[in-house]
């Protein structure tokens, strides 16, 4: 069986519209079909056809969603070291040097691992072995 046969079967089953290039020239649409050939043409079309509206920055929208219970989470900032971790790193210069050498994302992962411990004993153990 031909590829076009299977493409039609898939389109019929999942109600996928064929691409604009496959439409016969006699078809009429309620919207324009854009055939930008370069990135500059595409950018120009977007600039002239996009409605500009004020937007709420992402961090503020997430914070509001958390406040209203739309996101089941807490807002935890992982940029600051907990005081007990600071003290432990202060006692061991080599540990401090290694900690400071980690990339930011690695430090955040380890901070989350330590902060998320439910019990103080677990937290101390993770701090010691992290």
mmCIF file with all atom_site columns, C-alpha atoms in Angstrom:
data_model
loop_
_atom_site.group_PDB
_atom_site.id
_atom_site.type_symbol
_atom_site.label_atom_id
_atom_site.label_alt_id
_atom_site.label_comp_id
_atom_site.label_asym_id
_atom_site.label_entity_id
_atom_site.label_seq_id
_atom_site.pdbx_PDB_ins_code
_atom_site.Cartn_x
_atom_site.Cartn_y
_atom_site.Cartn_z
_atom_site.occupancy
_atom_site.B_iso_or_equiv
_atom_site.pdbx_formal_charge
_atom_site.auth_seq_id
_atom_site.auth_comp_id
_atom_site.auth_asym_id
_atom_site.auth_atom_id
_atom_site.pdbx_PDB_model_num
ATOM 1   C CA . UNK A 1 1   ? 0.000   0.000  0.000  1.00 0.00 ? 1   UNK A CA 1
ATOM 2   C CA . UNK A 1 2   ? 1.175   3.472  -0.734 1.00 0.00 ? 2   UNK A CA 1
ATOM 3   C CA . UNK A 1 3   ? 2.365   5.999  1.809  1.00 0.00 ? 3   UNK A CA 1
ATOM 4   C CA . UNK A 1 4   ? -0.430  8.392  0.839  1.00 0.00 ? 4   UNK A CA 1
ATOM 5   C CA . UNK A 1 5   ? -3.010  5.676  1.668  1.00 0.00 ? 5   UNK A CA 1
ATOM 6   C CA . UNK A 1 6   ? -1.625  5.359  5.212  1.00 0.00 ? 6   UNK A CA 1
ATOM 7   C CA . UNK A 1 7   ? -1.291  9.139  5.570  1.00 0.00 ? 7   UNK A CA 1
ATOM 8   C CA . UNK A 1 8   ? -4.986  9.512  4.686  1.00 0.00 ? 8   UNK A CA 1
ATOM 9   C CA . UNK A 1 9   ? -5.913  6.754  7.173  1.00 0.00 ? 9   UNK A CA 1
ATOM 10  C CA . UNK A 1 10  ? -3.955  8.470  9.958  1.00 0.00 ? 10  UNK A CA 1
ATOM 11  C CA . UNK A 1 11  ? -5.445  11.878 9.090  1.00 0.00 ? 11  UNK A CA 1
ATOM 12  C CA . UNK A 1 12  ? -8.964  10.421 9.073  1.00 0.00 ? 12  UNK A CA 1
ATOM 13  C CA . UNK A 1 13  ? -8.450  8.571  12.366 1.00 0.00 ? 13  UNK A CA 1
ATOM 14  C CA . UNK A 1 14  ? -6.866  11.420 14.305 1.00 0.00 ? 14  UNK A CA 1
ATOM 15  C CA . UNK A 1 15  ? -8.511  14.309 12.458 1.00 0.00 ? 15  UNK A CA 1
ATOM 16  C CA . UNK A 1 16  ? -5.144  15.762 11.510 1.00 0.00 ? 16  UNK A CA 1
ATOM 17  C CA . UNK A 1 17  ? -5.377  18.461 8.879  1.00 0.00 ? 17  UNK A CA 1
ATOM 18  C CA . UNK A 1 18  ? -3.046  17.962 5.946  1.00 0.00 ? 18  UNK A CA 1
ATOM 19  C CA . UNK A 1 19  ? -0.222  20.479 5.654  1.00 0.00 ? 19  UNK A CA 1
ATOM 20  C CA . UNK A 1 20  ? -0.928  23.675 3.740  1.00 0.00 ? 20  UNK A CA 1
ATOM 21  C CA . UNK A 1 21  ? 1.262   22.545 0.856  1.00 0.00 ? 21  UNK A CA 1
ATOM 22  C CA . UNK A 1 22  ? -1.031  19.517 0.330  1.00 0.00 ? 22  UNK A CA 1
ATOM 23  C CA . UNK A 1 23  ? -4.230  21.567 -0.037 1.00 0.00 ? 23  UNK A CA 1
ATOM 24  C CA . UNK A 1 24  ? -5.629  21.949 -3.538 1.00 0.00 ? 24  UNK A CA 1
ATOM 25  C CA . UNK A 1 25  ? -5.472  25.572 -4.784 1.00 0.00 ? 25  UNK A CA 1
ATOM 26  C CA . UNK A 1 26  ? -9.282  25.678 -4.924 1.00 0.00 ? 26  UNK A CA 1
ATOM 27  C CA . UNK A 1 27  ? -9.695  25.270 -1.176 1.00 0.00 ? 27  UNK A CA 1
ATOM 28  C CA . UNK A 1 28  ? -10.770 28.369 0.702  1.00 0.00 ? 28  UNK A CA 1
ATOM 29  C CA . UNK A 1 29  ? -9.677  29.229 4.240  1.00 0.00 ? 29  UNK A CA 1
ATOM 30  C CA . UNK A 1 30  ? -10.872 31.801 6.767  1.00 0.00 ? 30  UNK A CA 1
ATOM 31  C CA . UNK A 1 31  ? -7.261  32.572 7.638  1.00 0.00 ? 31  UNK A CA 1
ATOM 32  C CA . UNK A 1 32  ? -4.186  33.318 5.557  1.00 0.00 ? 32  UNK A CA 1
ATOM 33  C CA . UNK A 1 33  ? -1.625  30.624 4.919  1.00 0.00 ? 33  UNK A CA 1
ATOM 34  C CA . UNK A 1 34  ? 1.820   32.092 5.425  1.00 0.00 ? 34  UNK A CA 1
ATOM 35  C CA . UNK A 1 35  ? 4.691   30.871 3.294  1.00 0.00 ? 35  UNK A CA 1
ATOM 36  C CA . UNK A 1 36  ? 7.672   32.707 4.744  1.00 0.00 ? 36  UNK A CA 1
ATOM 37  C CA . UNK A 1 37  ? 10.839  31.560 3.031  1.00 0.00 ? 37  UNK A CA 1
ATOM 38  C CA . UNK A 1 38  ? 13.326  33.211 5.348  1.00 0.00 ? 38  UNK A CA 1
ATOM 39  C CA . UNK A 1 39  ? 13.586  33.902 9.038  1.00 0.00 ? 39  UNK A CA 1
ATOM 40  C CA . UNK A 1 40  ? 13.465  37.644 8.292  1.00 0.00 ? 40  UNK A CA 1
ATOM 41  C CA . UNK A 1 41  ? 10.151  37.281 6.440  1.00 0.00 ? 41  UNK A CA 1
ATOM 42  C CA . UNK A 1 42  ? 8.723   35.207 9.292  1.00 0.00 ? 42  UNK A CA 1
ATOM 43  C CA . UNK A 1 43  ? 9.898   37.747 11.908 1.00 0.00 ? 43  UNK A CA 1
ATOM 44  C CA . UNK A 1 44  ? 8.402   40.597 9.859  1.00 0.00 ? 44  UNK A CA 1
ATOM 45  C CA . UNK A 1 45  ? 5.046   38.813 9.606  1.00 0.00 ? 45  UNK A CA 1
ATOM 46  C CA . UNK A 1 46  ? 5.031   38.089 13.339 1.00 0.00 ? 46  UNK A CA 1
ATOM 47  C CA . UNK A 1 47  ? 5.896   41.711 14.161 1.00 0.00 ? 47  UNK A CA 1
ATOM 48  C CA . UNK A 1 48  ? 2.999   43.038 12.087 1.00 0.00 ? 48  UNK A CA 1
ATOM 49  C CA . UNK A 1 49  ? 0.424   40.416 13.101 1.00 0.00 ? 49  UNK A CA 1
ATOM 50  C CA . UNK A 1 50  ? 0.984   39.935 16.818 1.00 0.00 ? 50  UNK A CA 1
ATOM 51  C CA . UNK A 1 51  ? -1.194  41.686 19.347 1.00 0.00 ? 51  UNK A CA 1
ATOM 52  C CA . UNK A 1 52  ? 0.944   43.205 22.072 1.00 0.00 ? 52  UNK A CA 1
ATOM 53  C CA . UNK A 1 53  ? -0.468  42.984 25.584 1.00 0.00 ? 53  UNK A CA 1
ATOM 54  C CA . UNK A 1 54  ? 1.073   43.596 28.977 1.00 0.00 ? 54  UNK A CA 1
ATOM 55  C CA . UNK A 1 55  ? 2.131   40.320 30.519 1.00 0.00 ? 55  UNK A CA 1
ATOM 56  C CA . UNK A 1 56  ? 2.684   39.173 34.082 1.00 0.00 ? 56  UNK A CA 1
ATOM 57  C CA . UNK A 1 57  ? 6.286   38.016 34.533 1.00 0.00 ? 57  UNK A CA 1
ATOM 58  C CA . UNK A 1 58  ? 6.674   34.268 35.082 1.00 0.00 ? 58  UNK A CA 1
ATOM 59  C CA . UNK A 1 59  ? 7.968   34.349 38.697 1.00 0.00 ? 59  UNK A CA 1
ATOM 60  C CA . UNK A 1 60  ? 5.078   36.568 39.823 1.00 0.00 ? 60  UNK A CA 1
ATOM 61  C CA . UNK A 1 61  ? 2.474   34.405 38.074 1.00 0.00 ? 61  UNK A CA 1
ATOM 62  C CA . UNK A 1 62  ? 3.860   31.224 39.677 1.00 0.00 ? 62  UNK A CA 1
ATOM 63  C CA . UNK A 1 63  ? 3.885   32.861 43.112 1.00 0.00 ? 63  UNK A CA 1
ATOM 64  C CA . UNK A 1 64  ? 0.251   33.942 42.712 1.00 0.00 ? 64  UNK A CA 1
ATOM 65  C CA . UNK A 1 65  ? -0.748  30.458 41.518 1.00 0.00 ? 65  UNK A CA 1
ATOM 66  C CA . UNK A 1 66  ? 0.905   28.925 44.585 1.00 0.00 ? 66  UNK A CA 1
ATOM 67  C CA . UNK A 1 67  ? -0.902  31.390 46.871 1.00 0.00 ? 67  UNK A CA 1
ATOM 68  C CA . UNK A 1 68  ? -4.289  30.393 45.447 1.00 0.00 ? 68  UNK A CA 1
ATOM 69  C CA . UNK A 1 69  ? -3.555  26.666 45.517 1.00 0.00 ? 69  UNK A CA 1
ATOM 70  C CA . UNK A 1 70  ? -3.441  26.269 41.731 1.00 0.00 ? 70  UNK A CA 1
ATOM 71  C CA . UNK A 1 71  ? 0.022   24.760 42.111 1.00 0.00 ? 71  UNK A CA 1
ATOM 72  C CA . UNK A 1 72  ? 0.429   22.278 44.936 1.00 0.00 ? 72  UNK A CA 1
ATOM 73  C CA . UNK A 1 73  ? 3.880   23.327 46.023 1.00 0.00 ? 73  UNK A CA 1
ATOM 74  C CA . UNK A 1 74  ? 5.853   25.719 48.116 1.00 0.00 ? 74  UNK A CA 1
ATOM 75  C CA . UNK A 1 75  ? 8.081   28.527 47.038 1.00 0.00 ? 75  UNK A CA 1
ATOM 76  C CA . UNK A 1 76  ? 11.558  27.470 48.213 1.00 0.00 ? 76  UNK A CA 1
ATOM 77  C CA . UNK A 1 77  ? 14.583  29.577 47.368 1.00 0.00 ? 77  UNK A CA 1
ATOM 78  C CA . UNK A 1 78  ? 17.683  27.427 47.116 1.00 0.00 ? 78  UNK A CA 1
ATOM 79  C CA . UNK A 1 79  ? 20.259  30.157 46.589 1.00 0.00 ? 79  UNK A CA 1
ATOM 80  C CA . UNK A 1 80  ? 21.167  30.551 50.251 1.00 0.00 ? 80  UNK A CA 1
ATOM 81  C CA . UNK A 1 81  ? 22.982  27.956 52.313 1.00 0.00 ? 81  UNK A CA 1
ATOM 82  C CA . UNK A 1 82  ? 21.211  26.859 55.514 1.00 0.00 ? 82  UNK A CA 1
ATOM 83  C CA . UNK A 1 83  ? 23.048  28.018 58.628 1.00 0.00 ? 83  UNK A CA 1
ATOM 84  C CA . UNK A 1 84  ? 23.970  24.463 59.680 1.00 0.00 ? 84  UNK A CA 1
ATOM 85  C CA . UNK A 1 85  ? 25.483  23.771 56.248 1.00 0.00 ? 85  UNK A CA 1
ATOM 86  C CA . UNK A 1 86  ? 27.405  27.054 56.382 1.00 0.00 ? 86  UNK A CA 1
ATOM 87  C CA . UNK A 1 87  ? 28.811  26.091 59.782 1.00 0.00 ? 87  UNK A CA 1
ATOM 88  C CA . UNK A 1 88  ? 29.787  22.602 58.574 1.00 0.00 ? 88  UNK A CA 1
ATOM 89  C CA . UNK A 1 89  ? 31.521  24.023 55.492 1.00 0.00 ? 89  UNK A CA 1
ATOM 90  C CA . UNK A 1 90  ? 33.224  26.652 57.651 1.00 0.00 ? 90  UNK A CA 1
ATOM 91  C CA . UNK A 1 91  ? 34.852  23.931 59.752 1.00 0.00 ? 91  UNK A CA 1
ATOM 92  C CA . UNK A 1 92  ? 36.344  22.152 56.723 1.00 0.00 ? 92  UNK A CA 1
ATOM 93  C CA . UNK A 1 93  ? 38.203  24.358 54.185 1.00 0.00 ? 93  UNK A CA 1
ATOM 94  C CA . UNK A 1 94  ? 38.515  21.487 51.710 1.00 0.00 ? 94  UNK A CA 1
ATOM 95  C CA . UNK A 1 95  ? 34.746  20.850 51.806 1.00 0.00 ? 95  UNK A CA 1
ATOM 96  C CA . UNK A 1 96  ? 34.135  24.603 51.336 1.00 0.00 ? 96  UNK A CA 1
ATOM 97  C CA . UNK A 1 97  ? 36.485  24.641 48.332 1.00 0.00 ? 97  UNK A CA 1
ATOM 98  C CA . UNK A 1 98  ? 34.750  21.631 46.773 1.00 0.00 ? 98  UNK A CA 1
ATOM 99  C CA . UNK A 1 99  ? 31.307  23.118 47.440 1.00 0.00 ? 99  UNK A CA 1
ATOM 100 C CA . UNK A 1 100 ? 32.251  26.422 45.840 1.00 0.00 ? 100 UNK A CA 1
ATOM 101 C CA . UNK A 1 101 ? 33.616  24.525 42.825 1.00 0.00 ? 101 UNK A CA 1
ATOM 102 C CA . UNK A 1 102 ? 30.286  22.899 42.007 1.00 0.00 ? 102 UNK A CA 1
ATOM 103 C CA . UNK A 1 103 ? 28.163  24.478 39.268 1.00 0.00 ? 103 UNK A CA 1
ATOM 104 C CA . UNK A 1 104 ? 25.130  26.418 40.502 1.00 0.00 ? 104 UNK A CA 1
ATOM 105 C CA . UNK A 1 105 ? 22.665  23.721 39.412 1.00 0.00 ? 105 UNK A CA 1
ATOM 106 C CA . UNK A 1 106 ? 24.618  21.030 41.246 1.00 0.00 ? 106 UNK A CA 1
ATOM 107 C CA . UNK A 1 107 ? 24.616  23.073 44.463 1.00 0.00 ? 107 UNK A CA 1
ATOM 108 C CA . UNK A 1 108 ? 20.856  23.624 44.148 1.00 0.00 ? 108 UNK A CA 1
ATOM 109 C CA . UNK A 1 109 ? 20.251  19.885 43.747 1.00 0.00 ? 109 UNK A CA 1
ATOM 110 C CA . UNK A 1 110 ? 22.310  19.139 46.849 1.00 0.00 ? 110 UNK A CA 1
ATOM 111 C CA . UNK A 1 111 ? 20.642  21.949 48.810 1.00 0.00 ? 111 UNK A CA 1
ATOM 112 C CA . UNK A 1 112 ? 17.235  20.508 47.945 1.00 0.00 ? 112 UNK A CA 1
ATOM 113 C CA . UNK A 1 113 ? 18.394  17.056 49.032 1.00 0.00 ? 113 UNK A CA 1
ATOM 114 C CA . UNK A 1 114 ? 19.452  18.468 52.417 1.00 0.00 ? 114 UNK A CA 1
ATOM 115 C CA . UNK A 1 115 ? 16.535  20.894 52.933 1.00 0.00 ? 115 UNK A CA 1
ATOM 116 C CA . UNK A 1 116 ? 13.862  18.353 51.981 1.00 0.00 ? 116 UNK A CA 1
ATOM 117 C CA . UNK A 1 117 ? 14.883  15.889 54.707 1.00 0.00 ? 117 UNK A CA 1
ATOM 118 C CA . UNK A 1 118 ? 11.932  15.383 57.036 1.00 0.00 ? 118 UNK A CA 1
ATOM 119 C CA . UNK A 1 119 ? 13.917  14.616 60.183 1.00 0.00 ? 119 UNK A CA 1
ATOM 120 C CA . UNK A 1 120 ? 16.839  16.516 61.692 1.00 0.00 ? 120 UNK A CA 1
ATOM 121 C CA . UNK A 1 121 ? 18.810  13.266 61.990 1.00 0.00 ? 121 UNK A CA 1
ATOM 122 C CA . UNK A 1 122 ? 18.360  12.560 58.268 1.00 0.00 ? 122 UNK A CA 1
ATOM 123 C CA . UNK A 1 123 ? 19.286  16.121 57.419 1.00 0.00 ? 123 UNK A CA 1
ATOM 124 C CA . UNK A 1 124 ? 22.493  15.919 59.488 1.00 0.00 ? 124 UNK A CA 1
ATOM 125 C CA . UNK A 1 125 ? 23.347  12.587 57.874 1.00 0.00 ? 125 UNK A CA 1
ATOM 126 C CA . UNK A 1 126 ? 22.788  13.986 54.378 1.00 0.00 ? 126 UNK A CA 1
ATOM 127 C CA . UNK A 1 127 ? 24.866  17.050 55.214 1.00 0.00 ? 127 UNK A CA 1
ATOM 128 C CA . UNK A 1 128 ? 27.705  14.813 56.415 1.00 0.00 ? 128 UNK A CA 1
ATOM 129 C CA . UNK A 1 129 ? 27.629  12.481 53.412 1.00 0.00 ? 129 UNK A CA 1
ATOM 130 C CA . UNK A 1 130 ? 26.537  14.905 50.677 1.00 0.00 ? 130 UNK A CA 1
#
